[in-house]
mmCIF file of C-alpha atoms in Angstrom:
data_model
loop_
_atom_site.group_PDB
_atom_site.id
_atom_site.type_symbol
_atom_site.label_atom_id
_atom_site.label_comp_id
_atom_site.label_asym_id
_atom_site.label_seq_id
_atom_site.Cartn_x
_atom_site.Cartn_y
_atom_site.Cartn_z
ATOM 1 C CA MET Q 53 114.620 260.085 148.119
ATOM 2 C CA LYS Q 54 112.585 257.909 149.661
ATOM 3 C CA ASN Q 55 111.155 260.035 152.314
ATOM 4 C CA LEU Q 56 109.704 262.500 149.185
ATOM 5 C CA ASN Q 57 107.721 259.973 147.620
ATOM 6 C CA LEU Q 58 106.518 259.088 150.821
ATOM 7 C CA LEU Q 59 105.528 262.104 151.405
ATOM 8 C CA LEU Q 60 103.210 262.221 147.845
ATOM 9 C CA ILE Q 61 101.658 259.092 148.877
ATOM 10 C CA PHE Q 62 100.328 260.869 151.810
ATOM 11 C CA ILE Q 63 99.407 264.258 149.750
ATOM 12 C CA ILE Q 64 97.483 261.620 147.560
ATOM 13 C CA LEU Q 65 95.085 260.293 150.111
ATOM 14 C CA LEU Q 66 94.209 262.931 151.706
ATOM 15 C CA SER Q 67 93.051 264.492 148.152
ATOM 16 C CA PHE Q 68 91.652 261.599 147.952
ATOM 17 C CA GLY Q 69 88.824 261.727 150.834
ATOM 18 C CA SER Q 70 88.521 265.041 150.185
ATOM 19 C CA CYS Q 71 86.608 264.700 147.207
ATOM 20 C CA ARG Q 72 84.261 262.536 148.489
ATOM 21 C CA SER Q 73 80.551 263.772 147.847
ATOM 22 C CA ASP Q 74 78.564 264.642 149.532
ATOM 23 C CA SER Q 75 76.114 261.938 148.490
ATOM 24 C CA GLU Q 76 78.806 259.209 150.071
ATOM 25 C CA THR Q 77 77.991 260.806 153.839
ATOM 26 C CA PRO Q 78 75.601 258.565 155.266
ATOM 27 C CA THR Q 79 72.686 260.225 156.463
ATOM 28 C CA GLU Q 80 70.175 260.139 159.707
ATOM 29 C CA VAL Q 81 66.707 258.130 158.035
ATOM 30 C CA LYS Q 82 63.706 259.444 159.107
ATOM 31 C CA VAL Q 83 60.710 257.522 160.159
ATOM 32 C CA ASP Q 84 56.601 258.897 159.383
ATOM 33 C CA ASN Q 85 55.054 258.559 162.676
ATOM 34 C CA THR Q 86 52.271 260.305 162.275
ATOM 35 C CA ILE Q 87 48.525 258.401 162.374
ATOM 36 C CA LYS Q 88 46.007 259.385 159.678
ATOM 37 C CA THR Q 89 42.662 259.811 160.808
ATOM 38 C CA GLY Q 90 40.104 261.633 159.583
ATOM 39 C CA LYS Q 91 36.672 262.137 160.766
ATOM 40 C CA LEU Q 92 33.621 260.850 161.112
ATOM 41 C CA SER Q 93 29.953 263.011 161.794
ATOM 42 C CA GLY Q 94 25.927 261.604 162.148
ATOM 43 C CA LYS Q 95 23.070 262.998 164.717
ATOM 44 C CA VAL Q 96 21.765 260.043 166.602
ATOM 45 C CA MET Q 97 18.311 259.865 166.440
ATOM 46 C CA SER Q 98 15.793 257.685 168.547
ATOM 47 C CA GLN Q 99 14.578 254.193 166.947
ATOM 48 C CA ASN Q 100 11.579 255.780 165.451
ATOM 49 C CA GLY Q 101 14.422 258.378 163.639
ATOM 50 C CA THR Q 102 11.912 261.124 165.187
ATOM 51 C CA LYS Q 103 13.806 262.422 168.429
ATOM 52 C CA PRO Q 104 17.191 263.602 168.551
ATOM 53 C CA ILE Q 105 19.403 261.870 171.288
ATOM 54 C CA GLY Q 106 21.304 264.999 173.785
ATOM 55 C CA GLY Q 107 24.354 263.027 175.544
ATOM 56 C CA ALA Q 108 25.107 259.618 173.846
ATOM 57 C CA SER Q 109 28.385 258.169 173.809
ATOM 58 C CA ILE Q 110 30.050 258.006 170.419
ATOM 59 C CA PHE Q 111 32.970 255.806 169.765
ATOM 60 C CA THR Q 112 35.302 253.127 168.364
ATOM 61 C CA PHE Q 113 38.302 251.463 168.557
ATOM 62 C CA ASP Q 114 42.060 251.052 166.347
ATOM 63 C CA ASP Q 115 44.087 248.116 166.348
ATOM 64 C CA LYS Q 116 45.613 249.144 169.044
ATOM 65 C CA TYR Q 117 42.994 249.662 171.675
ATOM 66 C CA LYS Q 118 43.814 252.992 171.929
ATOM 67 C CA ILE Q 119 39.950 254.739 171.842
ATOM 68 C CA TYR Q 120 38.888 257.502 170.022
ATOM 69 C CA TYR Q 121 35.134 259.432 171.779
ATOM 70 C CA THR Q 122 33.153 262.238 171.965
ATOM 71 C CA THR Q 123 28.977 262.614 172.664
ATOM 72 C CA SER Q 124 26.250 264.223 171.234
ATOM 73 C CA ASP Q 125 24.954 267.593 172.059
ATOM 74 C CA SER Q 126 21.757 268.839 172.906
ATOM 75 C CA ASP Q 127 21.240 268.532 169.625
ATOM 76 C CA GLY Q 128 22.072 264.039 168.695
ATOM 77 C CA ASN Q 129 25.417 266.149 166.356
ATOM 78 C CA PHE Q 130 27.864 264.228 166.507
ATOM 79 C CA THR Q 131 31.637 264.652 165.179
ATOM 80 C CA LEU Q 132 34.687 262.023 166.123
ATOM 81 C CA GLU Q 133 37.589 261.946 165.084
ATOM 82 C CA ALA Q 134 39.497 258.298 163.957
ATOM 83 C CA PRO Q 135 42.263 257.282 161.993
ATOM 84 C CA VAL Q 136 42.148 256.064 158.915
ATOM 85 C CA GLY Q 137 40.162 252.315 157.600
ATOM 86 C CA ASN Q 138 37.524 250.194 158.486
ATOM 87 C CA HIS Q 139 36.088 249.810 161.936
ATOM 88 C CA THR Q 140 33.128 249.743 164.173
ATOM 89 C CA ILE Q 141 31.344 252.192 166.079
ATOM 90 C CA HIS Q 142 29.335 252.355 168.829
ATOM 91 C CA ILE Q 143 26.947 254.756 169.736
ATOM 92 C CA GLN Q 144 25.521 254.068 173.326
ATOM 93 C CA THR Q 145 23.394 255.976 176.258
ATOM 94 C CA GLY Q 146 23.786 255.438 180.099
ATOM 95 C CA ASN Q 147 27.017 252.855 180.608
ATOM 96 C CA GLY Q 148 25.685 251.036 177.093
ATOM 97 C CA SER Q 149 24.407 247.686 179.032
ATOM 98 C CA ASN Q 150 20.632 249.230 177.898
ATOM 99 C CA PHE Q 151 20.517 251.394 174.756
ATOM 100 C CA ARG Q 152 23.435 251.088 171.816
ATOM 101 C CA THR Q 153 23.989 250.520 168.067
ATOM 102 C CA GLU Q 154 27.209 249.187 165.966
ATOM 103 C CA ILE Q 155 27.488 250.080 162.805
ATOM 104 C CA ALA Q 156 30.533 250.016 160.302
ATOM 105 C CA ALA Q 157 32.363 252.782 158.791
ATOM 106 C CA THR Q 158 35.232 253.710 156.656
ATOM 107 C CA VAL Q 159 37.777 256.975 157.750
ATOM 108 C CA LYS Q 160 39.498 258.527 155.009
ATOM 109 C CA ASN Q 161 42.202 260.681 154.823
ATOM 110 C CA ASN Q 162 41.732 264.351 156.210
ATOM 111 C CA GLU Q 163 38.058 264.010 155.758
ATOM 112 C CA THR Q 164 34.546 263.790 156.746
ATOM 113 C CA VAL Q 165 31.913 261.033 155.960
ATOM 114 C CA ASN Q 166 28.973 261.978 157.055
ATOM 115 C CA LEU Q 167 26.787 258.785 158.940
ATOM 116 C CA ASN Q 168 23.101 258.803 157.695
ATOM 117 C CA VAL Q 169 20.479 258.925 160.622
ATOM 118 C CA SER Q 170 19.543 255.568 159.607
ATOM 119 C CA GLN Q 171 23.054 254.334 161.182
ATOM 120 C CA THR Q 172 22.636 256.107 163.725
ATOM 121 C CA LYS Q 173 19.463 255.346 165.128
ATOM 122 C CA LEU Q 174 19.212 253.844 168.936
ATOM 123 C CA ASN Q 175 18.486 250.163 169.215
ATOM 124 C CA GLN Q 176 17.070 249.076 172.788
ATOM 125 C CA VAL Q 177 18.797 246.205 173.169
ATOM 126 C CA ALA Q 178 16.951 245.636 177.628
ATOM 127 C CA LYS Q 179 14.158 244.317 178.525
ATOM 128 C CA ILE Q 180 11.674 247.125 179.517
ATOM 129 C CA ALA Q 181 8.185 246.402 181.951
ATOM 130 C CA TYR Q 182 6.015 248.916 183.820
ATOM 131 C CA LEU Q 183 3.364 249.582 186.319
ATOM 132 C CA GLU Q 184 0.506 251.134 185.188
ATOM 133 C CA GLY Q 185 0.173 254.905 187.074
ATOM 134 C CA SER Q 186 -2.681 256.796 188.231
ATOM 135 C CA PHE Q 187 -1.562 259.864 187.505
ATOM 136 C CA ASP Q 188 1.941 259.421 185.373
ATOM 137 C CA LYS Q 189 2.591 257.465 181.877
ATOM 138 C CA ILE Q 190 6.036 257.200 181.780
ATOM 139 C CA GLU Q 191 4.690 254.421 178.777
ATOM 140 C CA ASP Q 192 3.967 257.166 176.365
ATOM 141 C CA ILE Q 193 6.755 258.820 176.305
ATOM 142 C CA ILE Q 194 8.848 255.286 175.613
ATOM 143 C CA GLN Q 195 7.208 254.966 172.965
ATOM 144 C CA THR Q 196 7.119 258.273 171.518
ATOM 145 C CA LEU Q 197 10.601 257.305 170.850
ATOM 146 C CA GLY Q 198 10.276 254.331 168.670
ATOM 147 C CA TYR Q 199 10.398 251.834 172.371
ATOM 148 C CA ASN Q 200 8.491 249.436 173.619
ATOM 149 C CA ALA Q 201 7.462 248.270 177.104
ATOM 150 C CA THR Q 202 5.061 245.505 178.958
ATOM 151 C CA LEU Q 203 2.786 246.490 181.420
ATOM 152 C CA ILE Q 204 3.276 243.662 184.898
ATOM 153 C CA THR Q 205 0.798 243.961 187.852
ATOM 154 C CA ASN Q 206 2.893 244.396 191.920
ATOM 155 C CA ALA Q 207 1.363 240.199 191.089
ATOM 156 C CA ASP Q 208 4.549 240.871 188.879
ATOM 157 C CA LEU Q 209 6.400 242.121 191.302
ATOM 158 C CA ALA Q 210 6.198 239.496 194.195
ATOM 159 C CA ASN Q 211 7.379 236.725 191.850
ATOM 160 C CA ILE Q 212 10.835 237.591 190.679
ATOM 161 C CA ASN Q 213 11.284 234.616 187.986
ATOM 162 C CA THR Q 214 8.641 237.013 185.854
ATOM 163 C CA ILE Q 215 10.723 240.345 186.580
ATOM 164 C CA ALA Q 216 13.958 238.819 186.118
ATOM 165 C CA GLN Q 217 12.954 238.499 182.480
ATOM 166 C CA TYR Q 218 13.450 242.544 182.328
ATOM 167 C CA ASP Q 219 15.979 244.747 183.149
ATOM 168 C CA ILE Q 220 13.894 248.158 183.848
ATOM 169 C CA ILE Q 221 11.510 248.360 185.351
ATOM 170 C CA PHE Q 222 9.156 251.411 185.335
ATOM 171 C CA LEU Q 223 7.134 251.887 188.531
ATOM 172 C CA ASN Q 224 4.242 255.008 187.627
ATOM 173 C CA CYS Q 225 2.763 257.049 190.757
ATOM 174 C CA GLY Q 226 -0.372 255.597 191.609
ATOM 175 C CA SER Q 227 0.828 252.268 190.680
ATOM 176 C CA ARG Q 228 1.013 250.260 194.635
ATOM 177 C CA LYS Q 229 -2.431 250.703 195.177
ATOM 178 C CA TYR Q 230 -1.453 249.246 198.370
ATOM 179 C CA SER Q 231 -5.029 248.681 200.643
ATOM 180 C CA THR Q 232 -5.713 245.839 197.969
ATOM 181 C CA ASN Q 233 -1.851 244.640 197.519
ATOM 182 C CA GLN Q 234 -1.115 244.908 201.203
ATOM 183 C CA SER Q 235 -0.604 240.917 200.998
ATOM 184 C CA LEU Q 236 1.958 240.667 198.189
ATOM 185 C CA TYR Q 237 4.495 243.372 199.492
ATOM 186 C CA PRO Q 238 7.040 241.981 201.092
ATOM 187 C CA ALA Q 239 7.983 239.282 198.794
ATOM 188 C CA ILE Q 240 7.945 242.837 196.606
ATOM 189 C CA ASP Q 241 10.537 243.853 199.084
ATOM 190 C CA ALA Q 242 12.676 241.300 198.624
ATOM 191 C CA ASN Q 243 12.332 240.509 194.951
ATOM 192 C CA LEU Q 244 13.002 244.426 194.248
ATOM 193 C CA ALA Q 245 16.214 244.289 195.989
ATOM 194 C CA ILE Q 246 17.672 241.297 193.965
ATOM 195 C CA PHE Q 247 16.548 242.860 190.523
ATOM 196 C CA VAL Q 248 18.665 245.745 191.726
ATOM 197 C CA ALA Q 249 21.780 244.067 193.220
ATOM 198 C CA ASN Q 250 21.867 242.126 189.715
ATOM 199 C CA GLY Q 251 22.448 244.652 187.579
ATOM 200 C CA GLY Q 252 18.352 245.710 186.681
ATOM 201 C CA SER Q 253 17.648 249.214 186.787
ATOM 202 C CA ILE Q 254 13.881 250.552 188.387
ATOM 203 C CA TYR Q 255 12.984 253.971 188.026
ATOM 204 C CA ALA Q 256 9.924 255.914 190.579
ATOM 205 C CA SER Q 257 7.522 258.590 189.885
ATOM 206 C CA ASP Q 258 6.463 261.018 193.107
ATOM 207 C CA TRP Q 259 4.373 258.393 195.390
ATOM 208 C CA ASP Q 260 5.999 255.726 193.850
ATOM 209 C CA VAL Q 261 8.527 256.575 196.276
ATOM 210 C CA SER Q 262 7.416 254.079 199.132
ATOM 211 C CA TYR Q 263 8.109 250.822 196.771
ATOM 212 C CA LEU Q 264 11.376 252.007 198.078
ATOM 213 C CA VAL Q 265 11.572 253.249 201.108
ATOM 214 C CA GLY Q 266 8.080 251.542 202.564
ATOM 215 C CA GLY Q 267 4.511 253.128 203.081
ATOM 216 C CA THR Q 268 1.630 252.198 201.853
ATOM 217 C CA ASP Q 269 0.468 254.739 198.520
ATOM 218 C CA TYR Q 270 2.299 256.996 199.268
ATOM 219 C CA THR Q 271 5.107 257.537 202.474
ATOM 220 C CA SER Q 272 4.248 260.574 204.692
ATOM 221 C CA ASN Q 273 7.229 259.451 207.420
ATOM 222 C CA CYS Q 274 10.657 258.587 207.918
ATOM 223 C CA SER Q 275 11.260 254.702 208.702
ATOM 224 C CA PRO Q 276 8.258 253.232 207.034
ATOM 225 C CA THR Q 277 7.690 249.857 206.884
ATOM 226 C CA GLY Q 278 8.637 247.860 204.236
ATOM 227 C CA GLY Q 279 10.749 248.899 201.058
ATOM 228 C CA PHE Q 280 14.347 247.758 200.091
ATOM 229 C CA VAL Q 281 16.586 250.849 200.192
ATOM 230 C CA PRO Q 282 17.578 251.697 203.537
ATOM 231 C CA ASP Q 283 15.715 254.362 205.486
ATOM 232 C CA THR Q 284 19.314 256.114 206.374
ATOM 233 C CA LYS Q 285 19.715 256.334 202.889
ATOM 234 C CA LEU Q 286 15.862 258.614 202.023
ATOM 235 C CA CYS Q 287 13.764 259.926 203.567
ATOM 236 C CA SER Q 288 10.711 262.023 202.329
ATOM 237 C CA ASN Q 289 7.285 262.988 203.464
ATOM 238 C CA ASN Q 290 4.115 263.968 200.844
ATOM 239 C CA THR Q 291 4.093 267.079 202.034
ATOM 240 C CA GLY Q 292 5.504 269.340 199.050
ATOM 241 C CA SER Q 293 1.977 271.502 197.504
ATOM 242 C CA SER Q 294 0.901 272.196 194.115
ATOM 243 C CA GLY Q 295 2.315 274.953 191.990
ATOM 244 C CA ILE Q 296 5.364 275.020 189.403
ATOM 245 C CA ILE Q 297 8.702 275.276 191.107
ATOM 246 C CA PRO Q 298 11.613 276.480 188.889
ATOM 247 C CA ALA Q 299 14.431 273.734 188.768
ATOM 248 C CA THR Q 300 17.788 273.797 188.445
ATOM 249 C CA VAL Q 301 19.521 271.181 186.358
ATOM 250 C CA ASN Q 302 22.660 269.793 188.787
ATOM 251 C CA ASN Q 303 24.144 267.364 186.571
ATOM 252 C CA ALA Q 304 27.111 268.970 183.903
ATOM 253 C CA GLY Q 305 26.162 266.093 181.442
ATOM 254 C CA LEU Q 306 22.287 265.720 181.995
ATOM 255 C CA SER Q 307 22.751 270.390 180.874
ATOM 256 C CA THR Q 308 24.651 268.996 177.594
ATOM 257 C CA ALA Q 309 22.466 266.221 177.438
ATOM 258 C CA LEU Q 310 19.309 268.746 177.650
ATOM 259 C CA GLY Q 311 20.762 271.726 176.417
ATOM 260 C CA PHE Q 312 19.277 274.143 179.554
ATOM 261 C CA ASN Q 313 20.238 274.446 183.127
ATOM 262 C CA THR Q 314 16.999 275.584 184.393
ATOM 263 C CA LEU Q 315 13.243 275.146 183.336
ATOM 264 C CA ASN Q 316 9.849 275.504 185.744
ATOM 265 C CA ILE Q 317 8.028 272.277 186.918
ATOM 266 C CA ASP Q 318 4.482 272.059 186.923
ATOM 267 C CA PHE Q 319 3.052 270.038 190.682
ATOM 268 C CA ASP Q 320 -0.330 270.179 190.075
ATOM 269 C CA LEU Q 321 -1.763 267.318 192.580
ATOM 270 C CA GLY Q 322 -2.743 268.748 195.601
ATOM 271 C CA THR Q 323 0.407 267.513 197.648
ATOM 272 C CA TRP Q 324 3.481 265.547 196.330
ATOM 273 C CA GLN Q 325 6.620 263.756 197.537
ATOM 274 C CA LYS Q 326 9.658 265.892 199.486
ATOM 275 C CA ILE Q 327 12.815 264.966 199.754
ATOM 276 C CA THR Q 328 13.511 266.108 203.042
ATOM 277 C CA ASN Q 329 16.827 263.849 203.747
ATOM 278 C CA TYR Q 330 19.318 262.430 201.654
ATOM 279 C CA ASP Q 331 22.375 260.114 202.082
ATOM 280 C CA PRO Q 332 25.155 262.928 199.182
ATOM 281 C CA THR Q 333 27.114 259.567 198.847
ATOM 282 C CA TYR Q 334 24.675 257.147 197.860
ATOM 283 C CA TRP Q 335 22.859 259.855 196.301
ATOM 284 C CA GLU Q 336 23.598 261.929 192.375
ATOM 285 C CA VAL Q 337 20.975 265.075 192.808
ATOM 286 C CA LEU Q 338 20.317 265.349 188.868
ATOM 287 C CA VAL Q 339 17.259 268.726 189.747
ATOM 288 C CA LYS Q 340 16.761 270.762 193.136
ATOM 289 C CA GLU Q 341 14.019 273.977 193.934
ATOM 290 C CA THR Q 342 16.189 276.865 192.367
ATOM 291 C CA SER Q 343 16.161 278.471 195.970
ATOM 292 C CA SER Q 344 15.952 275.902 198.594
ATOM 293 C CA ASN Q 345 18.272 273.383 197.222
ATOM 294 C CA SER Q 346 15.690 270.577 197.952
ATOM 295 C CA PRO Q 347 16.443 268.390 195.479
ATOM 296 C CA LEU Q 348 13.412 267.356 193.229
ATOM 297 C CA MET Q 349 15.311 263.912 190.909
ATOM 298 C CA ILE Q 350 18.197 261.755 192.595
ATOM 299 C CA ARG Q 351 19.453 258.871 190.962
ATOM 300 C CA SER Q 352 22.000 255.822 192.133
ATOM 301 C CA ASN Q 353 23.959 253.062 191.687
ATOM 302 C CA HIS Q 354 24.953 251.965 194.571
ATOM 303 C CA PHE Q 355 22.717 249.752 196.164
ATOM 304 C CA THR Q 356 23.703 246.175 197.879
ATOM 305 C CA ALA Q 357 22.419 243.809 199.922
ATOM 306 C CA THR Q 358 23.553 240.771 202.371
ATOM 307 C CA GLY Q 359 21.629 237.718 201.563
ATOM 308 C CA VAL Q 360 20.537 238.065 198.230
ATOM 309 C CA PRO Q 361 20.889 235.524 195.708
ATOM 310 C CA VAL Q 362 22.351 235.494 192.432
ATOM 311 C CA THR Q 363 20.522 236.086 189.374
ATOM 312 C CA PRO Q 364 20.432 236.261 186.187
ATOM 313 C CA ILE Q 365 18.695 239.554 185.040
ATOM 314 C CA GLY Q 366 17.347 240.775 181.472
ATOM 315 C CA ASN Q 367 19.610 239.879 178.504
ATOM 316 C CA ALA Q 368 22.585 240.400 181.138
ATOM 317 C CA PRO Q 369 22.881 235.821 180.743
ATOM 318 C CA ASN Q 370 23.038 236.311 177.415
ATOM 319 C CA SER Q 371 24.847 239.028 176.507
ATOM 320 C CA THR Q 372 27.843 239.189 174.463
ATOM 321 C CA PHE Q 373 28.821 242.726 176.466
ATOM 322 C CA THR Q 374 30.835 243.738 178.619
ATOM 323 C CA THR Q 375 30.843 247.069 181.113
ATOM 324 C CA VAL Q 376 34.176 248.727 181.708
ATOM 325 C CA CYS Q 377 35.446 252.480 182.922
ATOM 326 C CA ILE Q 378 38.340 253.782 180.267
ATOM 327 C CA THR Q 379 39.904 257.078 181.070
ATOM 328 C CA LEU Q 380 40.351 259.386 178.968
ATOM 329 C CA PRO Q 381 42.969 262.281 178.620
ATOM 330 C CA GLY Q 382 41.966 264.313 181.434
ATOM 331 C CA ASN Q 383 41.421 262.373 184.336
ATOM 332 C CA ILE Q 384 38.048 261.524 182.308
ATOM 333 C CA GLN Q 385 36.565 258.274 183.403
ATOM 334 C CA ILE Q 386 33.356 256.650 181.609
ATOM 335 C CA SER Q 387 31.310 253.781 181.708
ATOM 336 C CA ILE Q 388 30.624 251.974 178.518
ATOM 337 C CA SER Q 389 29.753 248.697 177.180
ATOM 338 C CA VAL Q 390 32.342 246.999 174.983
ATOM 339 C CA PRO Q 391 32.103 243.110 173.579
ATOM 340 C CA THR Q 392 34.068 240.759 176.137
ATOM 341 C CA ILE Q 393 36.026 239.971 173.583
ATOM 342 C CA THR Q 394 38.091 243.156 173.829
ATOM 343 C CA VAL Q 395 37.815 243.448 177.392
ATOM 344 C CA PRO Q 396 41.352 241.920 178.679
ATOM 345 C CA TYR Q 397 43.311 244.114 175.906
ATOM 346 C CA LEU Q 398 41.620 246.991 177.459
ATOM 347 C CA VAL Q 399 42.083 246.159 181.371
ATOM 348 C CA ALA Q 400 46.206 245.684 180.003
ATOM 349 C CA LEU Q 401 45.801 249.865 178.960
ATOM 350 C CA GLY Q 402 44.380 250.487 181.874
ATOM 351 C CA ALA Q 403 39.951 249.891 181.792
ATOM 352 C CA THR Q 404 39.221 248.628 184.759
ATOM 353 C CA VAL Q 405 35.918 246.198 184.992
ATOM 354 C CA GLY Q 406 32.847 247.716 186.214
ATOM 355 C CA PRO Q 407 31.425 250.830 185.616
ATOM 356 C CA CYS Q 408 33.707 253.102 187.407
ATOM 357 C CA SER Q 409 31.692 254.617 189.685
ATOM 358 C CA GLY Q 410 29.268 253.130 192.173
ATOM 359 C CA SER Q 411 28.656 249.677 193.243
ATOM 360 C CA THR Q 412 30.086 246.877 190.325
ATOM 361 C CA ASN Q 413 26.948 244.499 190.601
ATOM 362 C CA SER Q 414 24.372 247.147 191.648
ATOM 363 C CA GLY Q 415 21.397 248.442 188.491
ATOM 364 C CA TYR Q 416 20.277 252.042 188.406
ATOM 365 C CA ILE Q 417 17.639 253.499 191.254
ATOM 366 C CA TYR Q 418 16.243 256.671 189.286
ATOM 367 C CA TYR Q 419 13.475 258.353 191.244
ATOM 368 C CA THR Q 420 11.255 261.710 190.755
ATOM 369 C CA SER Q 421 9.481 264.063 192.669
ATOM 370 C CA PHE Q 422 7.708 265.130 189.696
ATOM 371 C CA HIS Q 423 5.586 263.128 187.742
ATOM 372 C CA ASN Q 424 6.676 261.893 184.275
ATOM 373 C CA HIS Q 425 2.749 262.994 182.909
ATOM 374 C CA ALA Q 426 1.661 265.727 184.398
ATOM 375 C CA THR Q 427 -1.817 266.813 183.331
ATOM 376 C CA GLY Q 428 -0.662 266.000 179.245
ATOM 377 C CA ASN Q 429 1.659 268.543 178.815
ATOM 378 C CA ILE Q 430 5.720 268.148 181.169
ATOM 379 C CA GLY Q 431 7.445 270.705 179.379
ATOM 380 C CA ASN Q 432 10.566 270.055 179.173
ATOM 381 C CA ALA Q 433 9.961 268.186 182.378
ATOM 382 C CA GLY Q 434 9.523 265.497 179.429
ATOM 383 C CA VAL Q 435 13.335 266.049 177.836
ATOM 384 C CA ILE Q 436 14.029 264.854 181.235
ATOM 385 C CA LEU Q 437 12.381 261.807 181.586
ATOM 386 C CA GLN Q 438 13.253 260.447 178.236
ATOM 387 C CA TYR Q 439 17.055 260.641 179.339
ATOM 388 C CA VAL Q 440 15.540 258.990 182.699
ATOM 389 C CA ILE Q 441 14.594 256.701 180.253
ATOM 390 C CA LEU Q 442 17.868 256.200 177.800
ATOM 391 C CA ASN Q 443 20.223 256.026 180.507
ATOM 392 C CA LEU Q 444 18.841 253.811 183.123
#
């Protein structure tokens, strides 16, 4: 009898267990980690709102300092995908040290917010100077974009305190006037070396390659006296002849920004500076002759010099921005300027301080064998020179 009672109790307990409902069964808790995003669209324009800017960097960061990045097309248009919320949007050209804009924008979930052109104008941060040339007027192109440049002289170049006020110096072809200013050139050579080694940038056209490598009003042979760029890095002879030269854009970023990769360049003077030898590890060729592959436009940020004093240049002493190198998905590296306060957080995520290539402290040197104001009609070369101005 006792065994029968125990059996009945066991059966009853089993029946209780089998009556538990599915709702009482423990379930796995799932967390939705999907980041909600939206889009910002707009058109990058020059400071006066008249010219679209291709190849500009547009980016922002989330609250963990992950970057969201895109670039503008040749018509200045862009669409940036970013996390939902309030963000500071950065618009920059070059590495952002000379031309940049910051705007506040709200990204809405799964929506596209259109930014107006008053918000997306690219502002000038740099202080710009130029020397008046006999053949060129880069200042006209600068002013067409709505930016400002100050006229200086060779006597100013001989004074480091004067040129150290500027971030960029444009050297128009024919500005050298060597016979008049010969006594100034030892000081000018030394000062330009200080200027570039400390982050200042220079653009020179045609005959003014002599500021870089030496010579008189122009350069007629390799290794002339003077200049500040080592003779082993560049040689240019005044042997080019007049005519229309078919050219190819040799840099993918420049080609994307321009919207074309071939053009004809009008060399309208009897002779022009032809690059006959250059160090490809020092210079990047941006535009070349299609037939001969000879460089027509080059740039470098590899300049270094021993014994050059540390000298604050332009806006650098007052800047709250720092240039960093960030690696995007696909192992694409970009040089941008970010608020200095964010640098430790970005470095913790893998960014490095300084540009992605070149010498950490060097500014850029751009040189074009073609003019920036050839007989008042430079065609597509004018768009290339707008790129030069904005990417120094």
